[in-house]
mmCIF file of C-alpha atoms and ligand atoms in Angstrom:
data_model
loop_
_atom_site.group_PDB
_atom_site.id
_atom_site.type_symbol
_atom_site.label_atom_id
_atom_site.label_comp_id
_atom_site.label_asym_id
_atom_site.label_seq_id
_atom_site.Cartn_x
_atom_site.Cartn_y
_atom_site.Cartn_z
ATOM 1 C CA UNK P 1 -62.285 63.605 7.229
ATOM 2 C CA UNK P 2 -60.394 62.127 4.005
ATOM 3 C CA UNK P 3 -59.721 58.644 2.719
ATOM 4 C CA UNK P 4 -61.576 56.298 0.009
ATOM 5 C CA UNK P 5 -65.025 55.122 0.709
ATOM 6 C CA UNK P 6 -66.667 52.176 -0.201
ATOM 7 C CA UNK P 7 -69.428 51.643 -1.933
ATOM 8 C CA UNK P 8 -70.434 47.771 -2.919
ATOM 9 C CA UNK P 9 -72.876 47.282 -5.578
ATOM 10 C CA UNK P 10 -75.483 44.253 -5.281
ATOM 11 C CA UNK P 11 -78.531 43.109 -6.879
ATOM 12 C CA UNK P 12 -81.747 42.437 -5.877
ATOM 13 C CA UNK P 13 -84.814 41.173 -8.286
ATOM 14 C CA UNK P 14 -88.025 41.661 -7.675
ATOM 15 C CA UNK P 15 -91.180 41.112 -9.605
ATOM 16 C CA UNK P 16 -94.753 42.419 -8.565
ATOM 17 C CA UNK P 17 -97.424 41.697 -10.941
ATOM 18 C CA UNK P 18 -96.038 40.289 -13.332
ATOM 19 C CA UNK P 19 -95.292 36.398 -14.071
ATOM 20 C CA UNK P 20 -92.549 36.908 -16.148
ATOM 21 C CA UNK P 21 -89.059 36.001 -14.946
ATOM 22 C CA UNK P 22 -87.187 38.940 -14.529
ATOM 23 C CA UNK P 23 -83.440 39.466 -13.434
ATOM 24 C CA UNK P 24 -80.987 42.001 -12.418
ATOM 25 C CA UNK P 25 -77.302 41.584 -12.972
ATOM 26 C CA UNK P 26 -74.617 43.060 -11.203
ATOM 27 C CA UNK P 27 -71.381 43.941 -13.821
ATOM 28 C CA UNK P 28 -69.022 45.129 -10.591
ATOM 29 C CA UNK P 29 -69.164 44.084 -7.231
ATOM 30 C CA UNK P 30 -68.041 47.054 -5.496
ATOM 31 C CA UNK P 31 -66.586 50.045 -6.340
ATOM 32 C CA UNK P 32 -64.428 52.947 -4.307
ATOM 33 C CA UNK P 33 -64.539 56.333 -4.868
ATOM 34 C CA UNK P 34 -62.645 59.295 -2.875
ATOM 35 C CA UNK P 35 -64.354 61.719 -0.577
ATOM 36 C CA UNK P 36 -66.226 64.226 -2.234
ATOM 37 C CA UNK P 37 -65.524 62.229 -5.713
ATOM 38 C CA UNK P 38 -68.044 61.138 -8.039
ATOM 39 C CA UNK P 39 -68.852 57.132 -8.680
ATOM 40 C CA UNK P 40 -71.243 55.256 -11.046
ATOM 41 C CA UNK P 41 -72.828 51.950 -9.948
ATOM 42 C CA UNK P 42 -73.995 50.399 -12.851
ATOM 43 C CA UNK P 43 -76.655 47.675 -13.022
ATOM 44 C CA UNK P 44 -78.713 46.045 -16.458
ATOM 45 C CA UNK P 45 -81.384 43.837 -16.106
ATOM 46 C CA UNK P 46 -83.718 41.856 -18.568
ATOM 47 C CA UNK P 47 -87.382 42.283 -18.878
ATOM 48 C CA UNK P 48 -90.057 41.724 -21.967
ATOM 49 C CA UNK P 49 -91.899 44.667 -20.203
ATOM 50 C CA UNK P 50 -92.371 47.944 -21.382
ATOM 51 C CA UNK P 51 -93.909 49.484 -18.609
ATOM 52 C CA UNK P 52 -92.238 48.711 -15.223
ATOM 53 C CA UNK P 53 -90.257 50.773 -12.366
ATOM 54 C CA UNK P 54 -86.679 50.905 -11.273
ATOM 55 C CA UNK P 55 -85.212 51.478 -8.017
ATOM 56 C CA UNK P 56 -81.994 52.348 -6.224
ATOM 57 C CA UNK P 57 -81.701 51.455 -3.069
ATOM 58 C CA UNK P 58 -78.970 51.559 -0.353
ATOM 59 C CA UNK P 59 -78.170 49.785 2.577
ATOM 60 C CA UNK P 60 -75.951 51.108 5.200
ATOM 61 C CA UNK P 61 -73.987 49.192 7.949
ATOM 62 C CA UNK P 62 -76.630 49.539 10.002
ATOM 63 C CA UNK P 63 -79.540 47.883 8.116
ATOM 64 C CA UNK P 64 -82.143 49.525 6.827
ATOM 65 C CA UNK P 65 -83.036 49.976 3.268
ATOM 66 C CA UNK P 66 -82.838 53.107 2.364
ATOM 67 C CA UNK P 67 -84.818 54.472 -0.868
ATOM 68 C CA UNK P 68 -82.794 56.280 -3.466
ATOM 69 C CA UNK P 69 -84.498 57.040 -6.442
ATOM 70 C CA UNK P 70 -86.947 56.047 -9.034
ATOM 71 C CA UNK P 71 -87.099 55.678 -12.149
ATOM 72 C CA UNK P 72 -90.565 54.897 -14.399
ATOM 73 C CA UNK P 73 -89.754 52.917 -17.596
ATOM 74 C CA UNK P 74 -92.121 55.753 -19.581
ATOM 75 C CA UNK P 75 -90.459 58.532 -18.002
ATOM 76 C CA UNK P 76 -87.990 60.340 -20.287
ATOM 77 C CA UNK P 77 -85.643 62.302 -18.613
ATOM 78 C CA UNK P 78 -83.359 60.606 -16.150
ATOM 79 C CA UNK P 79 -84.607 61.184 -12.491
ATOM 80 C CA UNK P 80 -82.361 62.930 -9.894
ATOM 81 C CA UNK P 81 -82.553 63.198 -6.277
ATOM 82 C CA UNK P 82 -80.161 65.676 -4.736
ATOM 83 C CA UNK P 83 -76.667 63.972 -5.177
ATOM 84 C CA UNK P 84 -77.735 60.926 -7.203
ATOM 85 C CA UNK P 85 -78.949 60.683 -10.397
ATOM 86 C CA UNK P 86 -79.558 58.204 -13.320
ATOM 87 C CA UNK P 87 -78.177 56.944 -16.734
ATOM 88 C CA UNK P 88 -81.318 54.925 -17.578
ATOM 89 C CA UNK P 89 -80.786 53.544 -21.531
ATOM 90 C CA UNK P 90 -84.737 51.719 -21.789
ATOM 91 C CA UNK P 91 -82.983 50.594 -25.002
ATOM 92 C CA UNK P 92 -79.963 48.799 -23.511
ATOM 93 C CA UNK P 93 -81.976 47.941 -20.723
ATOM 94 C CA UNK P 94 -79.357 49.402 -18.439
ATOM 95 C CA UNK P 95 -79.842 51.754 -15.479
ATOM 96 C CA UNK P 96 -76.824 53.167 -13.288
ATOM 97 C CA UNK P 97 -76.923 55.101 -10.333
ATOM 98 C CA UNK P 98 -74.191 58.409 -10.471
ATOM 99 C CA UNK P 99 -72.957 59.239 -6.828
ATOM 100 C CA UNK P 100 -71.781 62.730 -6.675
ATOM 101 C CA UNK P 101 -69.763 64.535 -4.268
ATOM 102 C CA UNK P 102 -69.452 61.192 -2.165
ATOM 103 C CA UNK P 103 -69.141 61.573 1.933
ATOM 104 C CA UNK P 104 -68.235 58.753 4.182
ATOM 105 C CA UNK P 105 -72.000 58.128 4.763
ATOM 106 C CA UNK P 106 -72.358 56.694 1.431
ATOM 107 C CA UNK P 107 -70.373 53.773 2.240
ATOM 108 C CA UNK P 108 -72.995 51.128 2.156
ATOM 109 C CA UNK P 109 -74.568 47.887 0.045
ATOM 110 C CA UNK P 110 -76.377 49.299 -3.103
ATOM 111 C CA UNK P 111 -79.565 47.621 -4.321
ATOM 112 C CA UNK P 112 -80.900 47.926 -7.341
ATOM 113 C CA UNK P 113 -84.873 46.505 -8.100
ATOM 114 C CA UNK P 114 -86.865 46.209 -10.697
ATOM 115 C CA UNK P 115 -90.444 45.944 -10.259
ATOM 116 C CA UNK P 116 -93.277 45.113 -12.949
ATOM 117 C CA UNK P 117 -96.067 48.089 -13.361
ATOM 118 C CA UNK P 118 -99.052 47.042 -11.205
HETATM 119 C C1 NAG K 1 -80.243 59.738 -19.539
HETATM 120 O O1 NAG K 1 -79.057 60.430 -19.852
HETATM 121 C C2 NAG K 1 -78.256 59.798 -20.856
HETATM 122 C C3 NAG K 1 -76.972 60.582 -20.982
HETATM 123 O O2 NAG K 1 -77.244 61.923 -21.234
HETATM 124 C C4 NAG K 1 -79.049 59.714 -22.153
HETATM 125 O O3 NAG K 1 -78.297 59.059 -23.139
HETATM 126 C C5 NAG K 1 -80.338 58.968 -21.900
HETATM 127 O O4 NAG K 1 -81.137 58.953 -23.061
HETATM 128 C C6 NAG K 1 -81.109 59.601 -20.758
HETATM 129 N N1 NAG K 1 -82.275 58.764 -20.465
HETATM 130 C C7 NAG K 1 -83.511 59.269 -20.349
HETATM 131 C C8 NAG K 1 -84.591 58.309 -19.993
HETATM 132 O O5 NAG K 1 -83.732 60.446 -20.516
#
């Protein structure tokens, strides 16, 4: 099959022990990317943390959340996971999600969490 998929990129926050605020931002609301092409969701969030987890997760149009990849704030190499991997700048406080090779499967809502370390 050919034609552009979709892929939307939203946010989701999450916090687990921790009591400080913390908050995900979403810089583009969806993206498209052609079969087999490669796209890059981007998401930055805000944290005073230095030790905490980030997540990619995907939902497709028929509802589940689906785990992607993760990412631990101490780690230094980006993680990967078959066709996804990670730009994660602890720095910038900026972590995007790179979508390689994209199939028609991948069109779907794309979550990305933060969660304090435990
Ligand atoms: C992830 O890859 C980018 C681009 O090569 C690099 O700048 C960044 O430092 C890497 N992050 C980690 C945690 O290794």
């Amino acid at each position: 099959m050919s034609g552009p998929g979709l892929l939307w990129a939203a946010v989701l926050s999450i916090s687990l022990g921790s009591s400080v605020a913390q908050t995900v931002t979403q810089p583009q609301p969806e993206a498209s990317v052609k079969e087999a092409g490669t796209v890059t969701l981007d998401c930055a969030y805000s944290t005073s943390e230095s030790d905490y987890y980030l997540f990619w997760y995907k939902q497709p149009p028929s509802g589940e959340m689906v785990f992607i990849i993760r990412q631990n704030a101490y780690e230094r190499q980006n993680a990967t996971n078959d066709r996804y991997s990670v730009n994660f700048q602890k720095e910038a406080k900026a972590f995007s999600l790179r979508i390689s090779d994209s199939q028609l499967e991948d069109a779907a809502m794309y979550f990305c969490v933060y969660s304090g370390a435990q």
